[in-house]
Structures are given as structure tokens and as C-alpha cells.
Short mmCIF file of C-alpha atoms in Angstrom, two decimals:
data_model
loop_
_atom_site.label_atom_id
_atom_site.label_comp_id
_atom_site.label_asym_id
_atom_site.label_seq_id
_atom_site.Cartn_x
_atom_site.Cartn_y
_atom_site.Cartn_z
CA MET E 1 -11.97 9.45 5.15
CA ARG E 2 -9.02 9.61 2.79
CA ILE E 3 -7.62 6.93 0.45
CA VAL E 4 -4.06 7.14 -0.86
CA LYS E 5 -1.33 5.03 -2.42
CA ASP E 6 1.01 4.61 0.54
CA LYS E 7 3.69 2.59 -1.23
CA LEU E 8 4.37 1.84 -4.87
CA ARG E 9 7.03 -0.56 -6.13
CA VAL E 10 7.44 -0.87 -9.87
CA VAL E 11 9.86 -2.74 -12.11
CA ALA E 12 10.99 -2.25 -15.70
CA SER E 13 13.44 -3.49 -18.29
CA LEU E 14 15.66 -0.48 -18.97
CA THR E 15 18.19 0.06 -21.71
CA ALA E 16 21.91 0.26 -20.91
CA GLU E 17 21.77 4.01 -21.55
CA GLU E 18 18.82 4.51 -19.17
CA ILE E 19 20.55 2.50 -16.46
CA GLU E 20 23.78 4.47 -16.83
CA HIS E 21 21.87 7.74 -16.56
CA ILE E 22 20.33 6.68 -13.23
CA LYS E 23 23.68 5.39 -11.92
CA ILE E 24 25.30 8.76 -12.62
CA LEU E 25 22.52 10.69 -10.89
CA TYR E 26 22.29 8.34 -7.91
CA PRO E 27 25.59 6.56 -7.13
CA SER E 28 25.25 3.31 -5.21
CA LYS E 29 25.19 3.91 -1.45
CA ARG E 30 25.06 0.42 0.00
CA ARG E 31 25.79 -3.18 -0.80
CA ASN E 32 22.91 -5.39 -1.82
CA LEU E 33 22.76 -9.16 -2.03
CA TYR E 34 20.50 -9.18 -5.06
CA PHE E 35 21.39 -6.15 -7.20
CA HIS E 36 24.69 -4.71 -8.43
CA HIS E 37 23.54 -1.13 -7.91
CA CYS E 38 21.39 0.14 -5.04
CA TYR E 39 20.48 3.69 -4.05
CA TYR E 40 18.44 4.13 -0.86
CA GLN E 41 17.19 7.39 0.65
CA ARG E 42 15.22 7.56 3.89
CA LYS E 43 15.05 11.34 4.44
CA PRO E 44 13.58 13.77 3.67
CA ASN E 45 11.28 11.47 1.67
CA PHE E 46 11.87 7.75 1.18
CA PHE E 47 12.72 6.23 -2.15
CA ALA E 48 14.94 3.42 -3.40
CA VAL E 49 16.12 2.21 -6.78
CA TRP E 50 17.80 -1.11 -7.56
CA LEU E 51 19.55 -1.86 -10.85
CA LEU E 52 21.02 -4.92 -12.55
CA PRO E 53 20.05 -8.06 -10.60
CA MET E 54 22.88 -10.43 -9.80
CA LYS E 55 20.81 -13.46 -10.72
CA GLY E 56 19.29 -12.71 -14.09
CA TYR E 57 17.37 -15.96 -14.21
CA VAL E 58 15.47 -14.99 -11.05
CA TYR E 59 14.64 -11.45 -12.20
CA ARG E 60 14.47 -12.27 -15.89
CA HIS E 61 11.55 -9.95 -16.64
CA PHE E 62 13.20 -6.72 -15.44
CA ASN E 63 16.52 -5.14 -14.52
CA ALA E 64 15.33 -2.13 -12.51
CA MET E 65 13.12 -1.67 -9.45
CA LEU E 66 11.83 1.60 -8.01
CA SER E 67 10.05 2.04 -4.67
CA PHE E 68 8.58 5.18 -3.08
CA ASN E 69 5.54 6.68 -1.37
CA PRO E 70 3.29 8.38 -3.97
CA ALA E 71 1.40 10.19 -1.21
CA ASN E 72 4.60 12.05 -0.32
CA PRO E 73 6.93 11.48 -3.28
CA PRO E 74 10.49 12.79 -3.56
CA ILE E 75 11.26 14.61 -6.79
CA GLU E 76 14.09 12.15 -7.50
CA ALA E 77 11.72 9.18 -7.62
CA LEU E 78 9.27 11.05 -9.85
CA GLU E 79 12.04 11.94 -12.28
CA ILE E 80 13.09 8.30 -12.55
CA PHE E 81 9.47 7.19 -12.97
CA ASN E 82 8.83 9.76 -15.71
CA MET E 83 12.11 9.05 -17.48
CA ILE E 84 10.41 6.33 -19.55
CA GLU E 85 6.91 5.69 -20.88
CA PRO E 86 4.52 4.75 -18.03
CA GLU E 87 3.40 1.53 -19.73
CA ARG E 88 6.93 0.16 -19.33
CA TRP E 89 6.59 0.17 -15.54
CA LYS E 90 4.97 -2.93 -14.02
CA VAL E 91 3.58 -2.99 -10.50
CA SER E 92 5.10 -5.49 -8.07
CA ARG E 93 3.61 -3.98 -4.90
CA LEU E 94 0.88 -1.45 -4.21
CA ASP E 95 -0.24 -0.37 -0.73
CA VAL E 96 -3.66 1.29 -0.65
CA ALA E 97 -4.35 3.07 2.65
CA PHE E 98 -7.76 4.04 4.02
CA ASP E 99 -7.47 6.70 6.75
CA PHE E 100 -10.46 7.17 9.02
CA LEU E 101 -10.84 10.05 11.48
CA THR E 102 -11.78 7.78 14.34
CA PRO E 103 -10.05 6.59 17.54
CA TYR E 104 -8.51 3.16 17.03
CA GLU E 105 -10.23 1.68 20.08
CA ASP E 106 -13.67 2.66 18.73
CA CYS E 107 -13.41 0.92 15.36
CA PHE E 108 -13.72 -2.64 14.05
CA LEU E 109 -12.73 -4.42 10.84
CA LEU E 110 -14.81 -7.40 9.76
CA PRO E 111 -12.78 -9.89 7.67
CA PRO E 112 -14.32 -11.86 4.78
CA PRO E 113 -15.97 -15.22 5.58
CA THR E 114 -12.85 -17.28 4.85
CA ASN E 115 -10.19 -19.02 6.90
CA ILE E 116 -7.97 -15.96 6.68
CA LYS E 117 -4.92 -15.94 8.92
CA ILE E 118 -5.08 -13.18 11.56
CA ASN E 119 -2.05 -12.14 13.61
CA ARG E 120 -1.55 -9.41 16.18
CA TYR E 121 1.61 -7.47 16.96
CA ASN E 122 1.04 -5.14 19.90
CA THR E 123 -2.10 -3.23 18.84
CA THR E 124 -1.66 -3.88 15.11
CA LEU E 125 -3.74 -6.54 13.35
CA TYR E 126 -2.59 -8.37 10.21
CA TYR E 127 -5.00 -10.27 7.97
CA GLY E 128 -3.49 -12.76 5.54
CA ALA E 129 -0.16 -14.58 5.34
CA VAL E 130 3.01 -12.55 4.81
CA ARG E 131 3.64 -14.06 1.36
CA SER E 132 0.04 -13.93 0.17
CA VAL E 133 -0.98 -11.69 -2.75
CA CYS E 134 -2.77 -9.41 -0.28
CA THR E 135 -2.11 -8.62 3.36
CA VAL E 136 -4.36 -6.22 5.25
CA CYS E 137 -2.97 -4.18 8.12
CA GLN E 138 -5.11 -2.39 10.73
CA TYR E 139 -3.31 0.00 13.05
CA ASN E 140 -3.41 3.19 15.10
CA LYS E 141 -2.03 5.81 12.69
CA GLN E 142 -2.23 8.54 15.32
CA LYS E 143 0.05 6.51 17.60
CA GLN E 144 2.49 5.74 14.77
CA LEU E 145 2.82 9.40 13.78
CA LYS E 146 3.60 10.31 17.39
CA GLU E 147 6.14 7.52 17.97
CA VAL E 148 7.94 7.64 14.62
CA LEU E 149 7.71 11.28 13.53
CA GLU E 150 6.85 12.97 16.84
CA VAL E 151 3.82 14.49 15.13
CA ASP E 152 0.62 15.18 17.04
CA SER E 153 -2.43 14.11 15.07
CA VAL E 154 -6.17 13.92 15.38
CA PRO E 155 -7.49 10.39 16.12
CA LEU E 156 -6.66 8.36 13.04
CA THR E 157 -7.14 4.69 12.17
CA ARG E 158 -5.56 3.18 9.07
CA ILE E 159 -6.64 0.12 7.10
CA GLU E 160 -3.92 -0.74 4.61
CA PHE E 161 -4.23 -3.21 1.74
CA ARG E 162 -0.76 -4.41 0.76
CA LEU E 163 -1.18 -5.85 -2.71
CA LYS E 164 1.58 -7.97 -4.26
CA PRO E 165 0.17 -8.81 -7.69
CA LYS E 166 1.59 -10.60 -10.68
CA LEU E 167 3.56 -8.13 -12.77
CA LYS E 168 1.21 -5.96 -14.78
CA PRO E 169 1.72 -2.57 -16.49
CA ILE E 170 0.56 0.28 -14.30
CA THR E 171 -1.45 1.60 -17.27
CA GLN E 172 -3.58 -1.55 -17.41
CA TYR E 173 -4.98 -1.61 -13.88
CA GLU E 174 -8.73 -2.19 -13.55
CA LYS E 175 -11.39 -3.03 -10.99
CA LYS E 176 -10.51 -6.73 -10.73
CA ASP E 177 -6.99 -5.84 -9.56
CA PHE E 178 -8.51 -4.52 -6.33
CA ALA E 179 -10.86 -7.47 -5.79
CA LYS E 180 -9.08 -8.48 -2.56
CA MET E 181 -10.74 -5.50 -0.85
CA GLU E 182 -14.13 -7.10 -1.32
CA GLY E 183 -15.52 -8.79 1.77
CA PHE E 184 -13.83 -6.50 4.30
CA HIS E 185 -16.22 -4.18 6.16
CA PHE E 186 -15.09 -1.32 8.40
CA VAL E 187 -17.03 0.03 11.38
CA SER E 188 -15.75 3.51 12.18
CA ASN E 189 -17.75 3.89 15.39
CA THR E 190 -18.69 0.83 17.42
CA LYS E 191 -20.89 3.02 19.63
CA GLU E 192 -23.49 2.69 16.89
CA MET E 193 -23.49 -1.11 17.19
CA THR E 194 -26.08 -1.50 19.93
CA GLY E 195 -25.52 -4.61 22.02
CA LEU E 196 -22.24 -5.47 20.27
CA ARG E 197 -19.99 -2.55 21.13
CA CYS E 198 -18.17 -4.17 24.05
CA LEU E 199 -17.51 -7.35 22.09
CA LEU E 200 -16.23 -5.47 19.03
CA LYS E 201 -13.96 -3.26 21.14
CA SER E 202 -12.54 -6.30 22.91
CA ILE E 203 -11.59 -7.81 19.53
CA THR E 204 -9.92 -4.62 18.28
CA ASN E 205 -8.05 -4.11 21.55
CA GLY E 206 -6.86 -7.70 21.83
CA LYS E 207 -8.89 -8.94 24.77
CA ARG E 208 -10.71 -11.32 22.45
CA GLU E 209 -9.70 -12.88 19.13
CA TRP E 210 -11.97 -13.19 16.10
CA LYS E 211 -10.84 -16.74 15.35
CA THR E 212 -11.79 -17.95 18.85
CA LEU E 213 -15.34 -16.55 18.80
CA GLY E 214 -18.21 -18.99 18.62
CA ARG E 215 -20.25 -19.38 15.45
CA LYS E 216 -23.25 -17.60 16.96
CA ASP E 217 -21.21 -14.50 17.89
CA LYS E 218 -19.57 -14.40 14.46
CA GLN E 219 -22.90 -14.69 12.67
CA GLU E 220 -24.48 -11.97 14.81
CA ILE E 221 -21.55 -9.60 14.28
CA THR E 222 -21.37 -10.29 10.54
CA ALA E 223 -25.08 -9.67 10.00
CA ALA E 224 -25.06 -6.44 12.02
CA VAL E 225 -21.90 -5.05 10.41
CA LYS E 226 -22.99 -5.84 6.84
CA ASP E 227 -26.36 -4.25 7.52
CA ARG E 228 -24.70 -0.95 8.50
CA THR E 229 -21.65 -0.78 6.23
CA THR E 230 -20.51 -1.34 2.67
CA ASP E 231 -17.56 -3.51 1.72
CA MET E 232 -14.26 -1.75 1.19
CA LEU E 233 -14.05 -2.39 -2.55
CA LYS E 234 -17.28 -0.44 -3.08
CA LEU E 235 -16.02 2.21 -0.67
CA PHE E 236 -12.79 2.49 -2.68
CA LEU E 237 -14.54 2.72 -6.07
CA LYS E 238 -16.95 5.35 -4.77
CA TYR E 239 -14.12 7.44 -3.34
CA ILE E 240 -12.15 7.47 -6.60
CA GLU E 241 -15.39 7.86 -8.60
CA GLY E 242 -14.51 4.76 -10.59
CA ASP E 243 -11.44 6.44 -12.08
CA ILE E 244 -8.78 3.78 -11.57
CA ASP E 245 -6.33 5.40 -14.00
CA GLY E 246 -6.67 8.67 -12.12
CA PHE E 247 -5.99 6.93 -8.81
CA MET E 248 -2.99 5.00 -10.12
CA PHE E 249 -1.32 8.09 -11.59
CA ASP E 250 -2.25 10.55 -8.86
CA GLY E 251 0.96 12.12 -7.54
CA LEU E 252 3.20 10.53 -10.18
CA THR E 253 3.72 13.55 -12.42
CA ALA E 254 7.18 15.10 -12.09
CA PRO E 255 6.88 18.80 -11.14
CA LEU E 256 10.23 19.57 -12.75
CA ILE E 257 11.47 19.04 -16.28
CA ILE E 258 13.66 15.97 -16.46
CA ASP E 259 17.34 16.55 -17.27
CA GLU E 260 17.45 18.15 -20.72
CA SER E 261 20.86 16.67 -21.47
CA TYR E 262 19.48 13.16 -21.14
CA HIS E 263 16.67 13.81 -23.63
CA GLN E 264 19.04 15.46 -26.07
CA HIS E 265 21.47 12.57 -25.80
CA ALA E 266 18.65 10.01 -26.02
CA GLY E 267 17.23 11.70 -29.07
#
């Protein structure tokens, strides 16, 4: 198993000088309905930066937004991130991905005992409403790598927590900010679930739906899964050894020295 930050979107209130520096380095490439300046790069590694919102009253707490994948970060994004003190960046979205070396059809994700909305798109399962503070996505990562990047991979299943929290400095993250993981339990191999394997596989593969199961089936599955697994918050904390700061800043250090001329001018 591996756990990574798959997407990070942060916002900040930059000075006019800091904004101008970014605009010079990354000229606007496309029109945007919400920001005056927008730079978007898909290849070789995705990142995007938006500057100066058109409606200041809507985005009154910041004037810059940066989005990239910390698991595979482009140098450009890291240079922008490290251009200012880290405590000035506030998180507006954080995707935490759990990758399991298991075939998608042999796994099962138990949702928490709430009336959570569950939708299916092809083989992908979504837990939670689109606009909720946390949406969980369960999909066949091996299939995605093949279809999108034409990369052959070992069997790989991804559980992705897409967190959209209230704005909070990245330096102040703590255990409670990942509380939405609690209550989800992942079964990496349904073959170990004697007497329940066929039912669990049918739910993962779309032949049955969790919300339509009877109470007895749900209770039996819940008891068996909880008896054999730990919830994903505990799994996350164990993996990072309780070091939330280390997890949040992993991969965010710029490997190159930021433009000397900017620091000299800023000083």
C-alpha cells in the first residue's frame, strides 16, 4: 500500500510585486471567467495558477490560487509554492490517495453507517455529494493508467479522499482535518471473506448496489468487515507514523534555487 497527496490546491493573498513576478514567468495562456490571469500546463506535469479574481467580493480572502500534483510535481509549481512563507498558503482542496496492490474486482469498500450518497460511473464508485466537504472515489487505477497514459501496471486499486475544507494554513493541519476518513473500511481481498465474497464482488462490480441491500445483509457485511480491517483514518495515521506535517510537506520542497533576481529585488 502507498498513500500520497494526489492533488493540492492552495490559495494566498500575494503582494502586487509577487503577482507581477509570477505573471512575468508564466504569461496568461487562456481566458478565464473568474480570474484576470490564468496559466495552465497539462504536460509534462500538470499545474495551474490563477491570479487576480474578477469578483473580489467572492474571493475576498485571497488573490492567487495554485493547483498541482505533489506526488509528481513540476518544478514551476514548486518554485511558486516556495516563493512565499508556507504559512501564507491555505488549503482549498486536498486529495489523499490510497493505492492498494490488488485487482479492482477483488476488493470492497465499506462506507460509514450514514445515509451517504453513492453514485456509480462505469466501474468507478463515488461516495458523497459533489459539493460536500469530502467525496470518496473508488476506481481501477490499473485501468486508468492504461487508458489515459498507455502505461502497463500491476493490479492497482485506488481509494481517493477528495477533501474540500474551509480555508486553513497548510502549516496548521492536524488529525481532525482528516476525520472524514474515519468509518470507511477497505477489504483488499474479498477471497478472505468466507461466505460473503460473491456478495461483496457483486457490489464492487455493479451487479448489486449497497443502498438496495437489506438490513440483514448490511449488518452481516459490516460486522465481518470491521472484524477483519481497521478504518482508513487509523490506516492513514499509521502509514505516516502520525507525522501530519511531514505528510503535508512531502514533495513540496523546490529542488532548485528560486530566481535570485527576485530575492534581490524583494530584499
